[in-house]
Amino acid sequence: MPYGFTLPTTSALSFVGCFESDSHASLIPVATVHREVLRTILKKHKRLPRSSQASNLTAVISAIHDYLPYLFALDAGLSGKSVSNEEIDVVLLKDIEVEWRPCLASCVAGREAARVCGNGLDYEICFVLTTLAYAYTLMARVQLYTLYAVTMPTPEQRAVAITNAKNHLLEANSLHTYSASKANEFTAPPAAVDICSFTQSGLASLAISEATLMVVLKDDLYPALVAQDRNSNDRDWMIKAPEIPKVRVGLFTKFSLAAGEHAGVAHAHLTSSKSTRGNVAVDDSLIKYVDDLRKASRAKACRFFGIEAELSGKTGEAIAWLDAGKVELGFKTNEEGSKTKVLAKFKKNWAERKEDRKIVKGADWGSDAGRFEEARVIEMLDKKWNKENDLISLQRIPPSDPLRATLSSGRNIHTPKTYIPPSLDADTLARVRAPPGSGDETTTLVGNSDDSEDENPHGGAVPGAFPAAFGSSVV
């Protein structure tokens, strides 16, 4: 958690032959330059090893932020709107055609989806904003990965990482919400499933669900204890016993239920989304992730109900709430001691070890949306409370199904941010009024229209080849 998106790539595009501006002659060439810079950075990001892509996310975000003001200036000029209290005259010569590679489209395993061509400036805007939202979500993943580092973070470092991840997810939510409203303005449904209104609405709900869980995670130290127990290099248990604070279980229960509700809404939107070209649906891995997030959120709420009952001295009811959490996670069976339960436990343990290996490698971790981590927390508390109940409390454990039926609606903590499109400042508008010079960098960048993504990533020199074959000199 959060979901590990793949950043899309795009084809080359020049705005020079598509738009014309008499009031700001350099706007169109400069916008082309910034788009070419973004295209190049996305290509570079795709070729990087998975372990090195995290450090390149800031470059992707910076390139998009540099490009968006010019892109929205073109859109404002076509719509007759002003930019920084200044009108921009933009004339459409021909509709743009641009290709973007969808990242959420279902395709054959082991193969990436083909690029999808779209028409119009809105197609470009939606894909750029979606790419920025993906990058913010990946930045949140980078922040949360520090919680599973070999050296366990301090409480202050943990709080800072979770807060930063929450802020990144809220940014992603605002971008997806804006893109969803933009997609509703299309005269025809988009050809790529990534920018369909249902998809964007689902991604917005997914981001707000994960941001809500960040509030819970900040003060919920039970997952930290599980991560500490999983870390073979940690020796803190040799010095002192872990301290579990008395958390605000009532609020956390409501927040967890709200996160589950948002995940349910996201699941409904994403399963309903299909593209117009080829009737392509959203990839099953994202659908499964959202469903696992809903299960983990509801199980977390059951756990907090159990903690609240245990703090009140109701150990039997607390254990029943943990059983309810297992049911929500899908790890509980009705036949106690049966072969089916033994097989289910074996499969769960195997999946947990597989997730542990992903965390160690640092790639594709969190694909279960925290489902197995929550299961480990519940098992840890279940073992402790059952032992206390058998030795001290001796309370009857009620059935869990009536307790699950009492789960109420959640409580939202975040007010979604409204995305405000960036605009060019007065100084930049003054500079783009001048006609482009003969030595404009646009000629250099746009002239390199090589659009292949399969060329040698080593920059032309084949490893092991004689250097002189590529124009190098041997000293």
Coordinates of C-alpha atoms in Angstrom, one line a residue:
M1 CA 0.0 0.0 0.0
P2 CA -0.5 2.3 -1.9
Y3 CA -0.9 0.7 -5.3
G4 CA 2.2 0.5 -7.4
F5 CA 1.3 2.3 -10.6
T6 CA 3.4 2.2 -13.8
L7 CA 4.0 5.6 -15.4
P8 CA 2.8 5.8 -19.0
T9 CA 4.8 6.8 -22.0
T10 CA 3.7 8.9 -24.9
S11 CA 4.5 9.7 -28.5
A12 CA 6.1 12.8 -29.9
L13 CA 3.9 15.8 -30.5
S14 CA 4.4 19.2 -31.9
F15 CA 1.8 21.9 -31.2
V16 CA 3.4 24.2 -33.9
G17 CA 1.3 22.7 -36.7
C18 CA -1.9 22.4 -34.7
F19 CA -2.2 25.9 -33.1
E20 CA -1.4 29.4 -34.0
S21 CA -1.3 32.5 -31.8
D22 CA -1.0 36.1 -32.9
S23 CA -0.9 37.6 -29.4
H24 CA 1.7 35.2 -27.9
A25 CA 3.8 33.9 -30.8
S26 CA 6.2 31.9 -28.7
L27 CA 3.6 30.2 -26.5
I28 CA 3.1 27.3 -28.9
P29 CA 6.8 26.5 -29.5
V30 CA 7.7 26.7 -25.8
A31 CA 4.8 24.5 -24.9
T32 CA 6.2 21.9 -27.4
V33 CA 9.6 22.1 -25.8
H34 CA 8.2 21.4 -22.3
R35 CA 6.2 18.5 -23.6
E36 CA 9.2 17.0 -25.3
V37 CA 11.1 17.3 -22.1
L38 CA 8.4 15.4 -20.3
R39 CA 8.3 12.7 -23.0
T40 CA 12.0 12.2 -22.7
I41 CA 11.9 11.9 -18.9
L42 CA 9.0 9.4 -19.0
K43 CA 11.0 7.3 -21.5
K44 CA 14.1 7.4 -19.3
H45 CA 12.0 6.5 -16.2
K46 CA 10.6 3.4 -18.0
R47 CA 14.1 2.2 -18.8
L48 CA 15.5 2.6 -15.3
P49 CA 15.7 -0.5 -13.0
R50 CA 12.8 -0.7 -10.6
S51 CA 15.1 0.0 -7.7
S52 CA 16.2 3.3 -9.3
Q53 CA 12.8 4.6 -10.4
A54 CA 11.9 6.0 -7.0
S55 CA 14.7 8.5 -7.1
N56 CA 13.6 9.7 -10.6
L57 CA 10.0 10.5 -9.5
T58 CA 10.9 14.1 -8.5
A59 CA 12.2 14.7 -12.0
V60 CA 8.9 13.4 -13.5
I61 CA 6.8 15.6 -11.2
S62 CA 9.0 18.7 -11.9
A63 CA 8.7 18.2 -15.6
I64 CA 4.9 17.9 -15.4
H65 CA 4.7 21.0 -13.2
D66 CA 6.7 22.9 -15.8
Y67 CA 4.6 21.7 -18.7
L68 CA 1.1 22.1 -17.2
P69 CA 0.9 26.0 -17.1
Y70 CA 1.6 26.1 -20.9
L71 CA -0.9 23.3 -21.5
F72 CA -3.6 25.0 -19.6
A73 CA -2.7 28.3 -21.3
L74 CA -3.4 26.7 -24.7
D75 CA -6.7 25.4 -23.4
A76 CA -7.7 28.8 -22.0
G77 CA -6.8 30.4 -25.4
L78 CA -9.0 28.0 -27.3
S79 CA -11.8 28.5 -24.8
G80 CA -11.6 32.3 -24.8
K81 CA -10.6 32.5 -21.2
S82 CA -8.0 34.9 -19.7
V83 CA -4.7 33.9 -18.1
S84 CA -3.4 36.1 -15.2
N85 CA -6.0 38.8 -16.4
E86 CA -4.6 38.6 -19.9
E87 CA -6.4 37.3 -22.9
I88 CA -4.5 34.8 -25.1
D89 CA -5.5 34.4 -28.8
V90 CA -5.1 30.7 -29.9
V91 CA -6.5 29.5 -33.2
L92 CA -7.0 25.8 -33.9
L93 CA -5.4 24.8 -37.2
K94 CA -6.0 21.1 -36.9
D95 CA -7.0 18.7 -34.1
I96 CA -4.0 17.1 -32.3
E97 CA -3.5 13.4 -32.4
V98 CA -1.4 11.9 -29.6
E99 CA -0.7 8.4 -28.3
W100 CA -0.4 7.5 -24.7
R101 CA 0.2 4.0 -23.3
P102 CA -2.5 3.1 -20.8
C103 CA -1.3 1.6 -17.6
L104 CA -4.5 0.2 -16.2
A105 CA -5.8 -1.7 -19.3
S106 CA -6.1 -5.4 -19.0
C107 CA -3.8 -7.3 -21.4
V108 CA -2.1 -10.6 -21.9
A109 CA 0.2 -11.5 -19.0
G110 CA 3.8 -10.5 -19.7
R111 CA 2.9 -8.0 -22.3
E112 CA 2.3 -4.3 -21.9
A113 CA -0.7 -2.6 -23.5
A114 CA -0.3 -0.9 -26.8
R115 CA -0.5 2.9 -27.1
V116 CA -3.9 4.3 -27.7
C117 CA -4.3 7.3 -30.0
G118 CA -6.6 10.1 -28.9
N119 CA -7.8 13.4 -30.4
G120 CA -8.1 16.8 -28.8
L121 CA -6.3 18.8 -26.1
D122 CA -8.5 17.4 -23.4
Y123 CA -7.1 13.9 -24.1
E124 CA -3.6 15.3 -23.5
I125 CA -4.6 17.2 -20.3
C126 CA -6.3 14.2 -18.7
F127 CA -3.3 11.9 -19.4
V128 CA -0.8 14.4 -18.1
L129 CA -2.8 15.0 -14.9
T130 CA -3.3 11.2 -14.4
T131 CA 0.5 10.7 -14.8
L132 CA 1.1 13.3 -12.2
A133 CA -1.4 11.6 -9.8
Y134 CA 0.4 8.3 -10.4
A135 CA 3.7 9.9 -9.6
Y136 CA 2.3 11.3 -6.3
T137 CA 0.9 7.9 -5.4
L138 CA 4.3 6.4 -6.0
M139 CA 5.9 9.1 -3.9
A140 CA 3.6 8.0 -1.1
R141 CA 4.9 4.4 -1.6
V142 CA 8.5 5.6 -1.3
Q143 CA 7.7 7.3 2.0
L144 CA 5.9 4.3 3.5
Y145 CA 8.7 1.9 2.4
T146 CA 10.9 3.5 5.1
L147 CA 8.7 1.9 7.7
Y148 CA 10.0 -1.5 6.6
A149 CA 13.7 -0.6 6.3
V150 CA 16.4 -2.7 7.8
T151 CA 16.9 0.0 10.5
M152 CA 13.6 0.6 12.1
P153 CA 12.6 4.3 12.0
T154 CA 12.2 6.3 15.2
P155 CA 8.6 7.4 16.1
E156 CA 9.4 10.9 14.8
Q157 CA 10.6 9.5 11.5
R158 CA 7.6 7.2 11.2
A159 CA 5.2 10.1 11.8
V160 CA 6.9 12.3 9.2
A161 CA 6.9 9.5 6.6
I162 CA 3.2 8.8 7.2
T163 CA 2.2 12.5 7.1
N164 CA 4.1 13.0 3.8
A165 CA 2.5 9.9 2.3
K166 CA -0.9 11.2 3.3
N167 CA -0.3 14.6 1.7
H168 CA 0.8 12.9 -1.5
L169 CA -2.3 10.8 -1.6
L170 CA -4.5 13.9 -1.1
E171 CA -2.8 15.5 -4.0
A172 CA -3.5 12.4 -6.1
N173 CA -7.1 12.5 -5.0
S174 CA -7.6 16.1 -6.2
L175 CA -6.0 15.4 -9.5
H176 CA -8.1 12.3 -10.2
T177 CA -11.3 14.2 -9.2
Y178 CA -10.4 17.0 -11.6
S179 CA -9.7 14.6 -14.4
A180 CA -13.0 12.8 -13.8
S181 CA -14.9 16.1 -14.2
K182 CA -12.8 16.8 -17.3
A183 CA -13.5 13.4 -18.8
N184 CA -17.2 14.1 -18.4
E185 CA -16.9 17.0 -20.8
F186 CA -15.7 14.7 -23.6
T187 CA -18.0 14.7 -26.6
A188 CA -17.3 11.0 -27.0
P189 CA -16.0 8.5 -24.4
P190 CA -12.2 8.4 -24.4
A191 CA -10.4 5.6 -26.2
A192 CA -8.1 4.7 -23.2
V193 CA -9.6 3.2 -20.1
D194 CA -7.2 5.2 -17.8
I195 CA -8.9 8.5 -18.4
C196 CA -12.5 7.3 -18.4
S197 CA -14.7 9.1 -15.9
F198 CA -15.5 5.9 -14.0
T199 CA -11.8 5.1 -13.8
Q200 CA -10.8 8.5 -12.6
S201 CA -13.7 8.6 -10.0
G202 CA -12.6 5.1 -8.8
L203 CA -9.0 6.2 -8.5
A204 CA -10.0 9.3 -6.6
S205 CA -12.0 7.2 -4.1
L206 CA -9.0 4.8 -3.8
A207 CA -6.6 7.7 -3.0
I208 CA -9.0 9.2 -0.3
S209 CA -9.4 5.7 1.2
E210 CA -5.6 5.2 1.5
A211 CA -5.2 8.8 2.8
T212 CA -7.8 8.0 5.5
L213 CA -5.9 4.9 6.6
M214 CA -2.7 7.0 6.9
V215 CA -4.4 8.9 9.8
V216 CA -5.1 5.6 11.5
L217 CA -1.6 4.2 10.8
K218 CA 0.1 7.3 12.3
D219 CA -1.1 6.4 15.9
D220 CA -1.7 2.6 15.4
L221 CA 1.5 1.0 16.5
Y222 CA 0.3 -2.6 16.2
P223 CA 1.5 -2.8 12.5
A224 CA 4.8 -1.4 13.6
L225 CA 5.2 -4.2 16.1
V226 CA 4.4 -6.7 13.3
A227 CA 7.1 -5.1 11.1
Q228 CA 9.5 -5.1 14.0
D229 CA 8.9 -8.8 14.6
R230 CA 9.3 -9.5 10.8
N231 CA 12.7 -7.6 10.7
S232 CA 15.4 -10.2 11.4
N233 CA 18.0 -7.4 12.0
D234 CA 16.0 -5.7 14.7
R235 CA 17.3 -6.2 18.3
D236 CA 15.1 -3.8 20.2
W237 CA 13.2 -6.7 21.8
M238 CA 16.4 -7.7 23.6
I239 CA 16.6 -4.3 25.4
K240 CA 13.0 -3.4 26.3
A241 CA 9.5 -4.8 25.8
P242 CA 7.4 -2.9 23.2
E243 CA 5.1 -0.3 24.6
I244 CA 1.6 -0.2 23.1
P245 CA -0.2 3.1 23.9
K246 CA -3.9 3.4 24.6
V247 CA -5.1 4.5 21.1
R248 CA -8.2 6.5 20.3
V249 CA -10.0 3.3 19.3
G250 CA -13.4 4.9 18.8
L251 CA -12.3 7.4 16.2
F252 CA -10.0 4.9 14.5
T253 CA -12.9 2.5 14.2
K254 CA -14.9 5.1 12.4
F255 CA -12.0 6.1 10.2
S256 CA -11.3 2.5 9.2
L257 CA -15.0 2.0 8.3
A258 CA -14.9 5.2 6.2
A259 CA -11.8 3.9 4.4
G260 CA -13.6 0.7 3.6
E261 CA -16.6 2.6 2.2
H262 CA -14.4 4.6 -0.1
A263 CA -12.6 1.4 -1.2
G264 CA -16.1 -0.1 -2.0
V265 CA -17.0 2.9 -4.1
A266 CA -13.7 2.7 -5.9
H267 CA -14.3 -1.0 -6.6
A268 CA -17.8 -0.3 -8.0
H269 CA -16.4 2.5 -10.3
L270 CA -13.4 0.5 -11.6
T271 CA -15.4 -2.6 -12.4
S272 CA -17.8 -0.5 -14.4
S273 CA -15.1 1.3 -16.4
K274 CA -14.5 0.2 -20.0
S275 CA -12.8 2.0 -22.9
T276 CA -14.5 2.6 -26.2
R277 CA -11.7 1.1 -28.2
G278 CA -11.8 -2.7 -27.9
N279 CA -14.0 -2.6 -24.9
V280 CA -10.9 -2.9 -22.7
A281 CA -11.6 -3.1 -18.9
V282 CA -9.4 -2.2 -15.9
D283 CA -6.7 -4.7 -15.1
D284 CA -7.7 -7.4 -12.6
S285 CA -4.7 -6.7 -10.3
L286 CA -6.0 -3.2 -9.5
I287 CA -9.5 -4.6 -9.0
K288 CA -8.2 -7.2 -6.6
Y289 CA -6.1 -4.6 -4.8
V290 CA -9.1 -2.4 -4.2
D291 CA -11.1 -5.3 -2.9
D292 CA -8.3 -6.3 -0.5
L293 CA -8.1 -2.8 0.7
R294 CA -11.8 -2.8 1.5
K295 CA -11.4 -6.1 3.4
A296 CA -8.4 -4.9 5.3
S297 CA -10.1 -1.7 6.3
R298 CA -13.2 -3.4 7.7
A299 CA -11.0 -6.0 9.5
K300 CA -9.1 -3.1 11.0
A301 CA -12.4 -1.6 12.3
C302 CA -13.2 -5.0 13.9
R303 CA -9.8 -5.1 15.6
F304 CA -10.4 -1.6 17.1
F305 CA -13.8 -2.7 18.3
G306 CA -12.0 -5.7 19.9
I307 CA -9.4 -3.4 21.5
E308 CA -12.2 -1.2 22.9
A309 CA -13.9 -4.3 24.4
E310 CA -10.7 -5.6 25.9
L311 CA -10.0 -2.2 27.5
S312 CA -13.4 -2.5 29.1
G313 CA -12.7 -5.9 30.5
K314 CA -14.8 -7.8 28.0
T315 CA -12.2 -10.3 26.8
G316 CA -14.7 -12.7 25.3
E317 CA -16.3 -10.1 23.2
A318 CA -12.9 -8.8 22.2
I319 CA -11.9 -12.3 20.9
A320 CA -15.2 -12.5 19.0
W321 CA -14.4 -9.2 17.3
L322 CA -11.0 -10.6 16.2
D323 CA -12.9 -13.6 14.7
A324 CA -15.1 -11.1 12.9
G325 CA -11.9 -9.4 11.5
K326 CA -10.7 -12.8 10.2
V327 CA -14.0 -13.3 8.5
E328 CA -13.7 -9.9 6.8
L329 CA -10.2 -10.8 5.6
G330 CA -11.5 -14.1 4.2
F331 CA -9.1 -16.2 6.4
K332 CA -11.8 -17.7 8.7
T333 CA -13.7 -21.0 8.1
N334 CA -16.7 -22.4 9.8
E335 CA -15.2 -25.9 10.2
E336 CA -12.8 -25.6 13.1
G337 CA -10.0 -28.2 12.8
S338 CA -11.1 -29.4 9.3
K339 CA -8.7 -30.1 6.5
T340 CA -10.1 -27.1 4.6
K341 CA -9.0 -24.8 7.4
V342 CA -5.5 -26.4 7.6
L343 CA -5.1 -25.9 3.8
A344 CA -6.3 -22.3 4.0
K345 CA -3.8 -21.6 6.8
F346 CA -1.0 -23.1 4.8
K347 CA -1.9 -20.9 1.8
K348 CA -2.1 -17.8 3.9
N349 CA 1.3 -18.5 5.5
W350 CA 2.8 -19.1 2.0
A351 CA 1.3 -15.8 0.8
E352 CA 2.7 -13.9 3.8
R353 CA 6.2 -15.2 3.2
K354 CA 5.9 -14.2 -0.5
E355 CA 4.9 -10.7 0.6
D356 CA 7.9 -10.6 3.0
R357 CA 10.2 -11.4 0.2
K358 CA 8.7 -8.6 -1.9
I359 CA 9.4 -6.1 1.0
V360 CA 13.0 -7.3 1.2
K361 CA 13.5 -6.8 -2.5
G362 CA 11.7 -3.5 -2.5
A363 CA 9.7 -4.2 -5.6
D364 CA 5.9 -4.8 -6.0
W365 CA 5.4 -4.9 -2.2
G366 CA 2.1 -4.0 -0.8
S367 CA 0.1 -5.6 -3.6
D368 CA -2.2 -7.2 -0.9
A369 CA -3.2 -3.7 0.3
G370 CA -2.1 -4.5 3.9
R371 CA -4.4 -7.5 4.1
F372 CA -1.8 -10.0 5.4
E373 CA -0.3 -7.4 7.7
E374 CA -3.7 -6.9 9.3
A375 CA -4.1 -10.7 9.6
R376 CA -0.8 -10.9 11.5
V377 CA -1.9 -8.1 13.9
I378 CA -5.2 -9.9 14.6
E379 CA -3.4 -13.3 15.1
M380 CA -1.0 -11.6 17.5
L381 CA -3.8 -10.2 19.6
D382 CA -5.9 -13.3 19.3
K383 CA -3.1 -15.4 20.8
K384 CA -2.5 -13.0 23.6
W385 CA -6.2 -12.5 24.5
N386 CA -7.1 -16.2 24.3
K387 CA -4.3 -17.0 26.7
E388 CA -5.5 -14.3 29.1
N389 CA -9.1 -15.5 28.8
D390 CA -8.1 -19.2 29.4
L391 CA -6.1 -18.3 32.5
I392 CA -7.8 -15.3 34.1
S393 CA -11.1 -14.0 32.6
L394 CA -12.8 -17.3 31.7
Q395 CA -15.4 -15.4 29.6
R396 CA -17.7 -17.0 27.0
I397 CA -16.8 -16.1 23.4
P398 CA -19.9 -15.0 21.6
P399 CA -20.4 -15.7 17.8
S400 CA -18.9 -13.1 15.5
D401 CA -21.6 -12.9 12.9
P402 CA -24.0 -10.8 15.1
L403 CA -21.1 -8.4 15.8
R404 CA -20.3 -8.0 12.1
A405 CA -23.9 -7.1 11.5
T406 CA -23.6 -4.1 13.9
L407 CA -20.8 -2.4 11.8
S408 CA -22.1 1.1 11.1
S409 CA -21.1 3.7 8.6
G410 CA -17.7 5.4 9.0
R411 CA -16.7 9.0 9.6
N412 CA -14.7 11.0 7.0
I413 CA -11.7 13.0 8.3
H414 CA -10.4 14.5 5.0
T415 CA -12.1 17.3 3.0
P416 CA -11.0 16.6 -0.6
K417 CA -8.9 19.3 -2.0
T418 CA -10.0 21.1 -5.1
Y419 CA -7.3 21.1 -7.8
I420 CA -6.6 24.5 -9.2
P421 CA -5.0 24.4 -12.7
P422 CA -1.7 26.3 -12.7
S423 CA -1.4 29.4 -14.9
L424 CA 1.4 31.4 -16.4
D425 CA 2.5 34.5 -14.5
A426 CA 2.7 37.9 -16.0
D427 CA 6.5 37.8 -16.6
T428 CA 6.2 34.5 -18.5
L429 CA 3.3 35.8 -20.6
A430 CA 5.4 38.9 -21.5
R431 CA 8.3 36.7 -22.7
V432 CA 6.1 34.5 -24.9
R433 CA 4.6 37.5 -26.7
A434 CA 7.8 37.8 -28.7
P435 CA 8.2 35.7 -31.8
P436 CA 10.5 32.7 -31.5
G437 CA 14.1 33.4 -32.6
S438 CA 15.9 31.5 -35.3
G439 CA 18.0 29.7 -32.7
D440 CA 15.1 28.6 -30.6
E441 CA 15.6 25.3 -28.8
T442 CA 12.3 24.1 -30.1
T443 CA 14.0 23.2 -33.4
T444 CA 16.5 21.0 -31.6
L445 CA 14.1 19.2 -29.4
V446 CA 11.2 18.6 -31.7
G447 CA 13.5 17.7 -34.6
N448 CA 14.5 14.6 -32.7
S449 CA 11.3 12.7 -33.5
D450 CA 12.7 9.2 -32.8
D451 CA 9.8 7.6 -31.0
S452 CA 11.2 4.2 -30.4
E453 CA 11.1 2.9 -26.8
D454 CA 13.1 -0.2 -27.6
E455 CA 16.4 1.4 -28.5
N456 CA 19.5 0.5 -26.6
P457 CA 19.1 2.0 -23.1
H458 CA 22.9 2.3 -22.8
G459 CA 22.9 5.4 -25.0
G460 CA 24.1 3.8 -28.2
A461 CA 27.2 1.9 -27.1
V462 CA 26.7 -1.8 -26.9
P463 CA 28.3 -3.3 -23.8
G464 CA 31.4 -5.3 -24.7
A465 CA 31.7 -3.8 -28.2
F466 CA 34.8 -2.1 -29.6
P467 CA 34.6 1.6 -28.7
A468 CA 35.7 2.9 -32.1
A469 CA 32.6 1.3 -33.6
F470 CA 30.6 4.1 -32.0
G471 CA 32.8 7.0 -32.8
S472 CA 34.8 6.8 -29.5
S473 CA 38.5 7.2 -29.3
V474 CA 40.8 4.9 -27.4
V475 CA 43.4 6.7 -25.3

